[in-house]
Each structure stands twice: as C-alpha cells, then as structure tokens.
XYZ file of C-alpha atoms in Angstrom:
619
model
C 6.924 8.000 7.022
C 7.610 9.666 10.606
C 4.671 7.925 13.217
C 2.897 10.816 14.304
C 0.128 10.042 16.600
C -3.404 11.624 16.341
C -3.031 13.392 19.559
C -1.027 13.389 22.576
C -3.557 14.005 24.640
C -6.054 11.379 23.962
C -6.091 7.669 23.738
C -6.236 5.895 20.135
C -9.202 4.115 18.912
C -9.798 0.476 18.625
C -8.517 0.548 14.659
C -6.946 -1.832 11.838
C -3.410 -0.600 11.905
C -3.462 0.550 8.538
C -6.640 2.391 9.390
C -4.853 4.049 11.810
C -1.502 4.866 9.335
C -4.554 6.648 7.060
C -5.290 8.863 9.892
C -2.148 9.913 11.030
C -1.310 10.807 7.937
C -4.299 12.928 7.308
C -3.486 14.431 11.115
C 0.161 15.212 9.997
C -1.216 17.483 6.968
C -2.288 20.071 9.689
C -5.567 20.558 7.844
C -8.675 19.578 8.938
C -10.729 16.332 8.850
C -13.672 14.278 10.118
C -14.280 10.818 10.200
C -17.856 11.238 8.602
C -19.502 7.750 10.271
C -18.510 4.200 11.682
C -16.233 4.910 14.557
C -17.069 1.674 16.380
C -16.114 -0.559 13.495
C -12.960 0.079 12.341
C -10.749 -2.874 13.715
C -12.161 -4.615 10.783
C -14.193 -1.986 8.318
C -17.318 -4.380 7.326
C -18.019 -1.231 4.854
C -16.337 1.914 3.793
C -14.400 4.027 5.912
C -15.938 7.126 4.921
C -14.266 10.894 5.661
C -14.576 14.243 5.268
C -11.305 16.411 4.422
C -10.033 19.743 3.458
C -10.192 20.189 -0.443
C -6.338 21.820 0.008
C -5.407 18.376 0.893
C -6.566 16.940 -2.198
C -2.949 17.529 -4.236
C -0.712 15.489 -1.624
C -3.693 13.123 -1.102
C -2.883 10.318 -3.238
C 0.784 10.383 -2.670
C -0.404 9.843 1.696
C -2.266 7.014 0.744
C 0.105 5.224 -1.293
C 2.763 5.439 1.421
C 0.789 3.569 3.621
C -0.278 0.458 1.040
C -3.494 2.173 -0.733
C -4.055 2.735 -4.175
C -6.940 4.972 -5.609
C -9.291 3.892 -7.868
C -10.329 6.301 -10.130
C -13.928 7.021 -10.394
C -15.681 9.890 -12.334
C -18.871 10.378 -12.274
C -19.020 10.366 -8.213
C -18.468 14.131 -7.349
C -15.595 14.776 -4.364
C -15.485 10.648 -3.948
C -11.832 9.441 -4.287
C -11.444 5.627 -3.528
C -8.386 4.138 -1.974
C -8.407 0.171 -1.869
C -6.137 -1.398 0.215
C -5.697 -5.729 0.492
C -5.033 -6.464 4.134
C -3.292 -10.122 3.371
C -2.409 -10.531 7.515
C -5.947 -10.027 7.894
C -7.611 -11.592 4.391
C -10.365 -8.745 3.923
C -10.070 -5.255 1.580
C -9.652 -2.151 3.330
C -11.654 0.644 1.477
C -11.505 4.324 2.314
C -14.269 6.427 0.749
C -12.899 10.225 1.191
C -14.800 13.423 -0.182
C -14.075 17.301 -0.143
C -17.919 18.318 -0.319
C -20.731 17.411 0.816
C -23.608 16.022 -1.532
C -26.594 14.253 -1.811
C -28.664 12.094 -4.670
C -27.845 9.196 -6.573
C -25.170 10.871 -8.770
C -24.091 13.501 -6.072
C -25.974 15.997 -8.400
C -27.001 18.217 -5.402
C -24.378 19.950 -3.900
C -24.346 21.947 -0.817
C -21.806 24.731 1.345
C -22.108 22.385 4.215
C -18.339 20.698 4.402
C -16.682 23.998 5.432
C -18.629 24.351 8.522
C -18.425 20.752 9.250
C -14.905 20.846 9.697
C -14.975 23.965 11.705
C -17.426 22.466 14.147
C -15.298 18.814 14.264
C -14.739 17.945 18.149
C -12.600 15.206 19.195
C -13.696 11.861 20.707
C -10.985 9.315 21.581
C -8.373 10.366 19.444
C -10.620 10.828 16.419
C -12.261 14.094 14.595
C -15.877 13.497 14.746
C -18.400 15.980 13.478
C -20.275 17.832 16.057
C -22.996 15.489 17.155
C -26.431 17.366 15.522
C -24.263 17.185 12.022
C -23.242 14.008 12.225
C -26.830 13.088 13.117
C -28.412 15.691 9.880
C -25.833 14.205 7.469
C -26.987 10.749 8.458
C -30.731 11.509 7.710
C -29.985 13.546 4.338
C -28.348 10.516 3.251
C -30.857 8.820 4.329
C -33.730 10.936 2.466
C -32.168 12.110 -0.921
C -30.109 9.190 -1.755
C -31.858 6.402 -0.445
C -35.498 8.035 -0.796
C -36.604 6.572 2.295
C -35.838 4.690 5.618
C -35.835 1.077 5.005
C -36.669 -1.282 7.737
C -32.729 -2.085 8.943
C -31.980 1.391 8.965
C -34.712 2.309 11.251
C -33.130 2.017 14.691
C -30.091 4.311 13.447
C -32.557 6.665 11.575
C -34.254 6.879 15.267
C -30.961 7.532 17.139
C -30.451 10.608 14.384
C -33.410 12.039 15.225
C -32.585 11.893 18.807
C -29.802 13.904 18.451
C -30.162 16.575 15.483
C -31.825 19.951 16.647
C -34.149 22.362 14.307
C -32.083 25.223 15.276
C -28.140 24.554 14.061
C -26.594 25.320 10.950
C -27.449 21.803 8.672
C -31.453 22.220 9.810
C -31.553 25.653 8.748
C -29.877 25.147 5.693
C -32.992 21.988 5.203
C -35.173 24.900 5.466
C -33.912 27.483 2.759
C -33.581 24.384 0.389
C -36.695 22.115 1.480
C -38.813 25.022 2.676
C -40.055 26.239 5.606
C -40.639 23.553 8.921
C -39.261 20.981 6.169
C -36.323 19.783 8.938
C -39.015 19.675 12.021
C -41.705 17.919 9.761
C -39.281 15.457 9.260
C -37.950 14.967 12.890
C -41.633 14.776 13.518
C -42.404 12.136 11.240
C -39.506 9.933 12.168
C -39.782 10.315 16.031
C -42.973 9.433 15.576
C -42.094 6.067 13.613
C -44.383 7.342 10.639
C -41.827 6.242 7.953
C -44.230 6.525 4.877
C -44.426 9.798 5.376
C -40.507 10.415 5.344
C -41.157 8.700 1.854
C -43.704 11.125 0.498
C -41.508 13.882 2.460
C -38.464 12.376 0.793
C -39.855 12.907 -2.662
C -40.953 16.238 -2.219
C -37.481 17.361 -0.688
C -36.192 15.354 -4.073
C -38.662 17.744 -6.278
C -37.766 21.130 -4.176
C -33.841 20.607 -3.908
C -33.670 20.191 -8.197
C -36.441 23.303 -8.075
C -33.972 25.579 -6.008
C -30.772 24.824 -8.559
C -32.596 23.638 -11.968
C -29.723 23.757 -14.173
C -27.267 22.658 -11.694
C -28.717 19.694 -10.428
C -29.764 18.161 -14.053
C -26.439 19.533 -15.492
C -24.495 17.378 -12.837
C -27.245 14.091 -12.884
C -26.548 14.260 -16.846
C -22.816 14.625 -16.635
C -22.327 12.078 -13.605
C -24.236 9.364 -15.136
C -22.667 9.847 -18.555
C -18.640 9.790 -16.596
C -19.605 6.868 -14.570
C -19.375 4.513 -17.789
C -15.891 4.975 -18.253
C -15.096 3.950 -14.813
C -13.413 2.826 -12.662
C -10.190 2.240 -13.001
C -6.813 2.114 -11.795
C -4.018 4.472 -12.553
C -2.175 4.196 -15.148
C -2.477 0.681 -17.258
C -3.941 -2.284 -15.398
C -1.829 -5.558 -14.863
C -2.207 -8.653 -16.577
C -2.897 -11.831 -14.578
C -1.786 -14.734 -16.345
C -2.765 -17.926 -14.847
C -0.978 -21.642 -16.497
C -1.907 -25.227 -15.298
C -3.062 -28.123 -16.857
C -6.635 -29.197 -17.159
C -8.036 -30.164 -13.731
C -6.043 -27.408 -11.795
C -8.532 -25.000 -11.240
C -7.713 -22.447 -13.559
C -11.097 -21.024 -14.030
C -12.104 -21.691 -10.668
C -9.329 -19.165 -9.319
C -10.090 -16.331 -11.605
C -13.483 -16.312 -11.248
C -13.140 -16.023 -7.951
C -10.500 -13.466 -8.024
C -13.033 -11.371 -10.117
C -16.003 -11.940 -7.617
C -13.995 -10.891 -4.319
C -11.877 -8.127 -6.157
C -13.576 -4.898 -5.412
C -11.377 -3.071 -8.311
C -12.002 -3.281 -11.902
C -11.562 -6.690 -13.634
C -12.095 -7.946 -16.668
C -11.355 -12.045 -17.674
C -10.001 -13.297 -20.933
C -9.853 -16.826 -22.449
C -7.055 -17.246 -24.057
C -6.569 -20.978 -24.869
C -4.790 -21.262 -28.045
C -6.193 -25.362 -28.514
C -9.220 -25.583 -27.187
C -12.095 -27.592 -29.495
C -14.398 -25.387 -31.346
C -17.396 -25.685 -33.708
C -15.598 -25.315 -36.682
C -12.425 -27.315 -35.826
C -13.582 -30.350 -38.402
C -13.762 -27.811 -41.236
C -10.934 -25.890 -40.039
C -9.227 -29.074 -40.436
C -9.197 -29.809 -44.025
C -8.115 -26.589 -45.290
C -4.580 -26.239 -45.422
C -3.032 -23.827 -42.511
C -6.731 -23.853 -41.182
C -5.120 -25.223 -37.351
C -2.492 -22.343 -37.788
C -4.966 -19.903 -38.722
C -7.375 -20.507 -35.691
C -4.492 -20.407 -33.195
C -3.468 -16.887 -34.483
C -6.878 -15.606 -34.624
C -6.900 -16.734 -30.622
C -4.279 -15.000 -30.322
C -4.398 -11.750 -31.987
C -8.763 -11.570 -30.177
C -7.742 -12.865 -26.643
C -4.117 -10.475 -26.859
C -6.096 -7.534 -28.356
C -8.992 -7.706 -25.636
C -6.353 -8.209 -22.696
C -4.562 -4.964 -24.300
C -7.550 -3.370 -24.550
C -9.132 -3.639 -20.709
C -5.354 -3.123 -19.251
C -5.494 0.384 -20.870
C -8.897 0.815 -19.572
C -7.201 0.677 -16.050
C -8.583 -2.864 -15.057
C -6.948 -5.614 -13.541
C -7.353 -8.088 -16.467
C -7.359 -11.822 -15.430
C -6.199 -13.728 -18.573
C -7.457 -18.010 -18.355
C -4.095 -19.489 -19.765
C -1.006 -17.601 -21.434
C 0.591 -17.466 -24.795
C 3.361 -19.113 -23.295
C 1.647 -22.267 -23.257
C 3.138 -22.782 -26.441
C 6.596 -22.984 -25.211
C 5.543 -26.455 -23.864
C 6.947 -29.718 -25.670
C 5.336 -31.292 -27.942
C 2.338 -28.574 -27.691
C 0.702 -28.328 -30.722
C 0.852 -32.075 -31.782
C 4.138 -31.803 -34.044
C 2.255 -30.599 -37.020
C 4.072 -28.946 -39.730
C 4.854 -25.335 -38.815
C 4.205 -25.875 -35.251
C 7.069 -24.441 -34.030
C 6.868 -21.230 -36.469
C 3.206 -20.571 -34.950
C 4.133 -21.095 -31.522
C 7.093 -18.447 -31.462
C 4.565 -16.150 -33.164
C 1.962 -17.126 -30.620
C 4.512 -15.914 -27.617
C 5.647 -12.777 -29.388
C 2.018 -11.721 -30.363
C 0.421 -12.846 -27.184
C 0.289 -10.170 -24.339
C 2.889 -11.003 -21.349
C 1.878 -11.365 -18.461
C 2.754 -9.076 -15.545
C 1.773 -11.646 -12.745
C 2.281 -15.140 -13.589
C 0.485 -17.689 -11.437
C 1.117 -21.703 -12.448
C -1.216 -23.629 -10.636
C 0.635 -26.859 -8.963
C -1.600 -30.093 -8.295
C -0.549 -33.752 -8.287
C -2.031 -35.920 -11.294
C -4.618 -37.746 -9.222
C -5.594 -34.715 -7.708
C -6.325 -32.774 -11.104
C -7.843 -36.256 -12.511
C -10.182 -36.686 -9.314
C -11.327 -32.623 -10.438
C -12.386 -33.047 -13.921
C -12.085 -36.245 -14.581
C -9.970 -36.028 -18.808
C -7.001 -37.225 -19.823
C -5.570 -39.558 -17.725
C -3.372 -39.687 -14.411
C -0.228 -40.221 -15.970
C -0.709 -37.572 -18.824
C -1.938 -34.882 -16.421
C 1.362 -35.765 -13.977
C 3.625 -35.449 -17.289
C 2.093 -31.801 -17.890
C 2.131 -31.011 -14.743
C 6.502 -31.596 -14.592
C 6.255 -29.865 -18.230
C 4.511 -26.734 -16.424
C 6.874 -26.512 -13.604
C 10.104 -26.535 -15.682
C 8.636 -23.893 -17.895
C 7.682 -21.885 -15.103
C 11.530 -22.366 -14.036
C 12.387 -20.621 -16.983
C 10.038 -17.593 -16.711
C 10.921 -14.268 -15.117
C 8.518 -13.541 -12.092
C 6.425 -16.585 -12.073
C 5.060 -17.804 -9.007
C 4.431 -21.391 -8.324
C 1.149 -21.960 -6.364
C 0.173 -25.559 -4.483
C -3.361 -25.617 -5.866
C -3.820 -28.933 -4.043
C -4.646 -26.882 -0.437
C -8.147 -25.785 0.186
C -9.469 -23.229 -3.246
C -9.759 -20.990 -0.034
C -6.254 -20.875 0.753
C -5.553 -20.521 -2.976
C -6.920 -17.767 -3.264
C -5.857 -16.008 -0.845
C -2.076 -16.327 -1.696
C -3.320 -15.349 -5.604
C -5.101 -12.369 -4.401
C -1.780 -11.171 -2.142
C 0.877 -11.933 -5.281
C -2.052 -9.820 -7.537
C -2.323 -6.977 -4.889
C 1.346 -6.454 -4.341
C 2.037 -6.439 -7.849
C -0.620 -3.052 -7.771
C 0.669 -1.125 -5.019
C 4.196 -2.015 -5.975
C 3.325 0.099 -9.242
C 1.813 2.853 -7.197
C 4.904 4.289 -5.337
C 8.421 3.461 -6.062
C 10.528 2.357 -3.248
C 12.486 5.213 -1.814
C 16.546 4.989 -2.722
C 19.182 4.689 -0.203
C 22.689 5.542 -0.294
C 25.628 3.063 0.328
C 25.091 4.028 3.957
C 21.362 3.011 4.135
C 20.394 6.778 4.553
C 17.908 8.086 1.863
C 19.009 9.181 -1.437
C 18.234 11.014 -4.688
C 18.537 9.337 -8.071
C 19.246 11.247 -10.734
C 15.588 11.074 -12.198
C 14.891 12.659 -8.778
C 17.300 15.198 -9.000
C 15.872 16.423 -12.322
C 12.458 16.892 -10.808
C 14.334 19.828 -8.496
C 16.444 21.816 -10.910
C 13.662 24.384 -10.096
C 15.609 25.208 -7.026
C 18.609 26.401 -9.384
C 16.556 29.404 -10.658
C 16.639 31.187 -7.424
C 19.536 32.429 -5.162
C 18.156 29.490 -2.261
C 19.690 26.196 -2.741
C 19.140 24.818 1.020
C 15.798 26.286 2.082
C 15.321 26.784 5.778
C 11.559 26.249 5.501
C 9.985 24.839 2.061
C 6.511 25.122 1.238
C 4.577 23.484 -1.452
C 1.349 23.077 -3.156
C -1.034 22.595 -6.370
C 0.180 19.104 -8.192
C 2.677 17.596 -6.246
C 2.630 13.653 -7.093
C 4.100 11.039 -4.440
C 7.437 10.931 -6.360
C 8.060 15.082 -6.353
C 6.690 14.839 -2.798
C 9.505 12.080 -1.933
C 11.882 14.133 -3.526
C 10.819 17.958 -1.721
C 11.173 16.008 1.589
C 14.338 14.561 1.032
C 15.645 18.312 0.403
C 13.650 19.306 3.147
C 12.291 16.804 6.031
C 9.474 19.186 7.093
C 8.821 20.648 4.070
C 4.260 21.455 3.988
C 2.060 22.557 2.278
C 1.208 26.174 1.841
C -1.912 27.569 3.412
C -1.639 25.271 6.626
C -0.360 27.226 9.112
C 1.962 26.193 12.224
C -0.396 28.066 14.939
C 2.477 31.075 14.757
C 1.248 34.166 13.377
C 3.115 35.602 10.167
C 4.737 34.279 6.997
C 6.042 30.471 7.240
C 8.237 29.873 4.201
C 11.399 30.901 2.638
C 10.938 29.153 -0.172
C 7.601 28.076 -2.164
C 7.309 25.736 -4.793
C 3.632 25.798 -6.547
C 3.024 23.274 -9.685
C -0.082 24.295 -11.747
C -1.672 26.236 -9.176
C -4.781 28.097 -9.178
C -5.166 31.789 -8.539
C -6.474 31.078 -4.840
C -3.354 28.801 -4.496
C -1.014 31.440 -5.278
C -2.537 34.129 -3.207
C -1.979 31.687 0.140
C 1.556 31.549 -1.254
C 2.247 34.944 -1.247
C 1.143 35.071 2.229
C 2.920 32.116 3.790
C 6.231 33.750 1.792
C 8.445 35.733 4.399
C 9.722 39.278 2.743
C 12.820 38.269 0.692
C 11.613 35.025 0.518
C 10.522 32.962 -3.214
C 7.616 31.905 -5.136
C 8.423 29.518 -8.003
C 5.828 28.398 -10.250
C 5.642 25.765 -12.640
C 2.896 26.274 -14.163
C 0.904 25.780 -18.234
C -1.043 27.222 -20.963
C -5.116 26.337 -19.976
C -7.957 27.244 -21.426
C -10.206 26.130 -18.244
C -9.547 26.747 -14.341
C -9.583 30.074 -12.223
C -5.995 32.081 -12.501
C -4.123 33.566 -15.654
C -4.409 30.844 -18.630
C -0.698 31.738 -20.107
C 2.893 32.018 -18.835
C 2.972 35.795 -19.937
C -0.569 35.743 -17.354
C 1.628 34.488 -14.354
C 4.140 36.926 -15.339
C 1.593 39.563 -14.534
C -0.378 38.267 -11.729
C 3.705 37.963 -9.676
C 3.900 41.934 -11.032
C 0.133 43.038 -9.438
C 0.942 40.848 -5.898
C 4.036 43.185 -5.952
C 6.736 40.691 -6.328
C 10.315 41.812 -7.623
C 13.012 40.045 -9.840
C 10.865 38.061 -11.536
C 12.270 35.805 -14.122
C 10.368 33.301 -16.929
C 12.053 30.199 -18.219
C 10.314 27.637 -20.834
C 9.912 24.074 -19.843
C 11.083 22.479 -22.814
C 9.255 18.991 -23.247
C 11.553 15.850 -22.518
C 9.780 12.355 -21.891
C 8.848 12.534 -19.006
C 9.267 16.364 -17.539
C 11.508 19.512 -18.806
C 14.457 18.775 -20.587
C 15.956 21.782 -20.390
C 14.776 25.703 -18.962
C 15.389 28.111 -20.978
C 15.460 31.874 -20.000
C 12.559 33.641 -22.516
C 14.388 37.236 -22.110
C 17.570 35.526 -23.749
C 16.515 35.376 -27.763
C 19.862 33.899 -28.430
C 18.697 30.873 -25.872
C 15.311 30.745 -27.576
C 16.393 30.589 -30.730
C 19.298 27.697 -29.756
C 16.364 25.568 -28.264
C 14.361 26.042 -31.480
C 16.636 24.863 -33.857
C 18.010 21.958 -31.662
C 14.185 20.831 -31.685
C 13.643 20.802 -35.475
C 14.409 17.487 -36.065
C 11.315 16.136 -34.133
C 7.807 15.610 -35.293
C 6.612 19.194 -36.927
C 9.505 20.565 -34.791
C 9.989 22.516 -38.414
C 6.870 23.864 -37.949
C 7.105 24.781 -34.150
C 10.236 26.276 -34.771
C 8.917 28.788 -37.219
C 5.724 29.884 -35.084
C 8.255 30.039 -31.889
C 10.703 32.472 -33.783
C 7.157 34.687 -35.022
C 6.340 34.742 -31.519
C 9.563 35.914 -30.441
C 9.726 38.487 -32.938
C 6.260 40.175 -31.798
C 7.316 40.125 -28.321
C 4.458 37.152 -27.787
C 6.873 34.095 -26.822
C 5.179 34.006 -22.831
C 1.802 34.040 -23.907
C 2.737 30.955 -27.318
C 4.779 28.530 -24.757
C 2.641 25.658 -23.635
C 4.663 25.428 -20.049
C 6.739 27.419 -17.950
C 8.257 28.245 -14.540
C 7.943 31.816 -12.831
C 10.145 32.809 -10.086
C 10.012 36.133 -8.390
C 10.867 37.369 -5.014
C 8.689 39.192 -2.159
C 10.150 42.159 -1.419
C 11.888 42.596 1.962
C-alpha cells in the first residue's frame, strides 16, 4: 500500500498505528469522511472507533481494510454498520472499527434520517483528522443519546452537558429535530439538559421515540421488524469460519484456554467437546453389548464433527476441546478389538482442524493442575503428544507451563493470523521481487481484451470490486480510482472504465468521468431487485439512450469461480458452439434447448443470467 499521509499540512494525531493505516486509506479514496467521536483516545481505542464515510466508498471498502490487517464481520440486522476487527498482538488488545454510510437512530437503526450527506459536507479538519462541524458532532451525540439510549444516564452526564454547550437551535441537525420531533422539540431539550433536569429528557426522550415512528409509520416498524429478525443470523465472518483444534493431556489446560479464547474474542465463537473417551452415564451398559465402546466413539464423532461443521459454515470461529486425531496416539483406545479400524474412521470422519494448538506442560506441572493419573503417565502422554504433533501439518506447539495469561495471548495471535491470512491473499512477485500477476489474476482482466485499450492511461473503476480484482486493476494500473471521485480538475478523468454490477446512478458518474473516445465496460447480471436495467439486453439499451457508440455484448459463461469463456451474443455460430459444449453438465440439456429458443426469437440478451457491455463515448 503507498503511505499517504492525511494531510501535508497538518500534524498527525496521537493514534495506534494501525488506526492511523485505516485512515490513510480512507484519505487516499478522495471521498469524504468523518471520524464520528473519540478523537482523544485512539492510541489505544478502549471502545469502537466509530466513522462516518461516503456510501461510494462502500465497494472498495472491505478490500482497504483487509490490506491493513482487518477483517469485517458481517452483521445484518445493524443498518449502514460494517465491523472490521483487527488483533493488535504487539499491543495485546482488539482494534474495532465501527463504520456507517447513514446516519440512524433506535435500537435496531429503524429510524433513518438525510443527515450523513450534509455531515460530510460540513467536516472541518482538526489535527490531521476530519471531524464533523462542532454543533453536529455535538446533535449527533445527544440523538444518540435520546433515541437509542432513551435517556442520559448518570456517567454520561458530564459529556451530555458539554453537547449542549456546543449545539445551536438554528443549524441544519436542530432544524431537522424540529420537522421530526415538532416544533421547539431541539430547544426544549437543550433547555432541559442545561438545566440538569434529566427526567425530563426521559419523558422528552419517549415522546421524540412516539413522534419519530408517527412521522414514518411503515418505515420505522418495517425496518424494527426486519432488523431484529436479520440480527439472529449474525454475525459472522466471511466465508467459512476456522476450526481451532486444541490437543494436550489431562491437566494442560485445555478447557481453560478455550474458554477464555471465547470470552475475550469479540467475533463469533462457538466451542465443541469432542473427546472421543471420556466416561459417560451409560458407559457400564454400553459395555456389555458387543461394539457398544465402538459405537459411542463414532456417535462422538459423527455429533461433535457435525456441530463443528455446522458453526464453521455459520461463519464462526469454532473452538473444538480435543481433536479426532487423538486417536492416532499409541495405545489409545486400550487395544480392544477393532481399535485400530475405529480410530482411522475416527480421523477421517472427524473435522480437521485448521489451527492446531498442542498444549506443552511438564508431568508435575499437569499433575499439580488436576490432580488424575499420575506423574509418570501424564509425562509419557505428554512425549506421545509432542511426537504426534511432529507429524501434523501446521501444528503449533505451545509451553502451557508460563502464566494462562501469556498462553493466551500467543493462542489468540496463531488464531487471529490464521483469519486475516484467509482474508487477502498475499500479493505475487516476480523472480525479480517486483509484483506480479498469476494466471488466476490474469483471468479476472480478460475484460480489457474486448476493447481496442490494452494499457489504459487512466483506469477508473467502481460497483463490486473485491480486494483480489482491486489487486489486480492496480497492478495494470498503479493509480487506477474509483469513478465519481474527482481529481479537483474539471472535465472527464478516465480513458478507460471498468464497472462490475453497477447501479444506474453508478453508470451515469461513469459516463461522465469517461473522456470522448474513451470506454465503459460493464460486467454486469440478470436481477430482479436494485435501481438500473434488470437484464443484459437492459444495459444494452441504457449504453444506446447515454449515446454511446460501438457497443458490443458478450455472455459470461459460468466457470468455478468467474467466466470461463465470453462469448460474442451477435455471433449465433459462437452461441450455439458454447451451448452444445455445455450439455454435458447438470440440465445443461435443458439449458441448451431454452438458450437456442432464445436465440431464435431474437431474446438471447434479455435469457443470459450474466454479461459484459462495452461501448465507446463518442469523440
């Protein structure tokens, strides 16, 4: 990432360094932001860092983040709020930004307001940071305070005081109080609080409650109900959540570690037993049925293996008390007949882990702990533990003999890199250390092939542009931006555009930023929801009506993971190649024959699921 500073002009704050990386990488965007609240305490965040940003920056969002070491955690349910976690190891504390596009109030952001536009238009600078102008900062403050808390409670006094101090009955935020609270409702409550009457802000806080859902009925209960219901199937992380396998023997501190690791992780968790042996209370039934012992390790297996499965998809970090591979130990399993057979099944039906931690303690120590087995047993495991762990890819051998403290800490780093190492791939160098594409890479820009610019002088970008597409735009061009940003000249900025599932709104900042001769291309699918054309054949059109010339349609073919092949839709003979090729794969009969109907009544654009639209702004 190039270090851009947050202005020349002005001294940075007292931050965290990574705190710092976060801004500079919202600064180098060129849209605007505000750091919302909490400017003082930032060396070391005791809360959220909370901020206020452009929603155009929302596509290239997550990609800035991970670059820097943060990984969003997905929650629905919480209106504009995107999470980004981050584990500061150097530092032992999680670093949490809390970043939203609008603002809104009430328990399940379920009343929203116009107020983050002029926000960011009023933002003024303060020692190398975008503030918001003082009387908004100090109206957002007591809003929050009011409609989400309901009141001012006794801590928050002081600051509540301060607020009033500053906000004025006369700006933008106080008038906007007074369409939606009704009339004198923002200098009733100034009143009130300046006057240290903070029962009344109660009864005033219900009544703004009552008049706010009064003023957008349907809106406000439509968003409580829909909120509330999304928040229960989050949070979670992106994509499938690692397993956490932890292996010791008894007296380690096994249990001790996880549940810890699930109290101080602020992302989801979820912790599963898993030990294969342990006593039950049916074990002396069990017993004298014959493949009863076999049968209760498999059930163990196939519950704890199907739960861990289960909460990984789910997104959560799942933190598993002992591993299947606990039956690769000698003599595990107490030479029974058939032991062997059930333990190989045991390891190939368990779950493997992604992170394997083997806890390391001397005998005595362990013994001194828990007080089973005895010295000499627990010091034979323990060598039985440590050659096994020898023997298994990625484990990681932890002295569990320091202070639980320490222990901790080094889990939580090995757990934590093992996340954000998932988030962003490292970038790939050539022999020569210089960056480099892969052919994956390469794949994700054969767009460029479908116009007459292979080296663009000035890219633009925008709509869903993930970290790895972003890597790979930058790589063919350093300064490549996103549309709609502006450089401060006046005029179009771009020679070429590259838009992936835009909007309508998107596309019409495209075709402005586009200099005459220069191209749009458009990757874009079949929807039923969102504001623009909801087919290829409607893309087609809108490039026709913004008076756009050589415009050409190709259909992304499905592969695994992106197009396998574009195919030009005015070439039949190409069309019908591609369909036949594609019969062999599930109802790819079936798709073959609708494709060809649609081809024959002219209605292939409108049938494709995905496509890319190029056309060229006349000169």
């Amino acid at each position: 990432m190039r270090a851009v500073s947050i202005h020349p002009q002005t001294r940075l704050p007292v931050a965290h360094p990574t705190v710092l990386e976060a801004f500079r990488a919202l600064e180098d965007t060129g849209l605007p932001w505000v750091l919302l609240r909490g400017e003082d305490d930032l060396a070391r965040p005791d809360g959220d860092v909370d901020l206020l940003v452009d929603p155009r920056m929302l596509p290239q969002l997550d990609g800035l983040m991970a670059r820097i070491g943060l990984c969003r955690v997905h929650a629905t349910g919480h209106g504009s709020h995107r999470f980004y976690f981050g584990y500061m190891d150097a530092d032992e504390f999680w670093l949490k930004l809390d970043v939203v596009s609008e603002v809104s109030f009430g328990r399940f952001q379920h009343w929203s307001t116009p107020l983050a536009a002029g926000c960011l238009d009023r933002r003024v600078r303060q020692d190398g940071l975008w503030l918001p102008e003082p009387a908004d900062k100090a109206w957002l403050h007591l809003l929050h305070l009011v409609l989400d808390k309901g009141g001012i409670a006794a801590d928050r006094q002081a600051s509540a005081l301060a607020s009033a101090a500053v906000a004025s009955t006369a700006g933008p935020v106080a008038e906007y109080v007074d369409r939606r609270s009704g009339d004198g409702a923002a200098s009733a409550l100034l009143d009130a609080i300046n006057a240290k009457n903070f029962d009344g802000v109660r009864d005033l806080a219900g009544r703004w409650r009552r008049a706010w859902t009064r003023t957008q009925p349907l809106a406000s209960r439509g968003r409580w109900l829909g909120h509330r219901t999304l928040r229960l199937l989050t949070p979670r992380l992106p994509g499938p959540g690692p397993v956490v396998g932890v292996m010791a023997p008894d007296g380690a501190g096994k249990t001790t570690l996880l549940h810890g690791l699930r109290a101080d992780f602020p992302i989801p968790t979820s912790y599963v037993y898993m030990g294969l042996w342990g006593a039950g209370p049916w074990d002396r039934w069990l017993e004298r049925l014959l493949g009863g012992r076999t049968a209760k390790k498999m059930f163990r297996v196939l519950k704890g293996g199907t739960k861990a499965r289960y909460h990984s998809l789910r997104g959560r970090v799942v933190l598993m008390d002992r591993v299947a591979y606990d039956a690769l130990l000698p003599q595990v399993g107490g030479g029974h007949t058939g032991a062997g057979l059930t333990n190989t099944l045991a390891v190939k039906l368990g779950p493997a882990p992604d992170v394997l931690l083997v806890l390391d303690a001397p005998g005595e120590v362990m013994f001194a702990r828990k007080g089973e087995h005895t010295v000499e047993l627990l010091e034979h495991w323990r060598k039985s533990y440590l050659q096994l762990a020898a023997r298994l890819p990625g484990a990681r051998v932890i002295d569990a003999g320091l202070p639980r403290e320490l222990v901790r800490r080094l889990a939580t780093e090995t757990v934590w890199n093992s996340i954000s190492s998932r988030t962003l791939p490292p970038p790939e160098t050539d022999p020569g250390g210089r960056p480099g594409l892969t052919l994956h890479r390469w794949r994700m820009l054969d767009w460029r092939f479908l116009t007459p610019v292979l080296q663009p002088r000035h890219l633009g970008y925008g709509g869903s542009i993930d970290p790895e597409l972003l890597g790979a735009l930058q790589l063919l061009d350093p300064d490549a931006r996103p549309v709609g940003t502006g450089t401060g000249a006046p005029g179009p900025q771009f020679d070429v555009v590259l838009l992936r599932e835009p909007d309508a709104g998107l596309f019409e900042r495209a075709a402005a930023d586009v200099e005459p001769g220069g191209w749009v291309c458009a990757q874009v699918r079949r929807t039923a929801a969102g504001r623009g054309p909801h087919t290829v054949a409607g893309w087609k059109r809108l490039f026709r009506r913004h008076g756009f010339e050589d415009i050409t349609v190709h259909w992304n073919v499905p592969g695994l993971d992106g197009p396998a092949r574009l195919v030009p839709v005015d070439s039949p003979e190409a069309v019908r190649g591609t369909l036949a090729l594609r019969q062999g794969v599930r109802f790819g009969l079936l798709k073959a024959v609708a494709g060809r109907v649609a081809l024959g009544l002219r209605l292939f654009t409108v049938a494709i699921p995905a496509g890319t639209v190029t056309g060229r702004r006349p000169a």
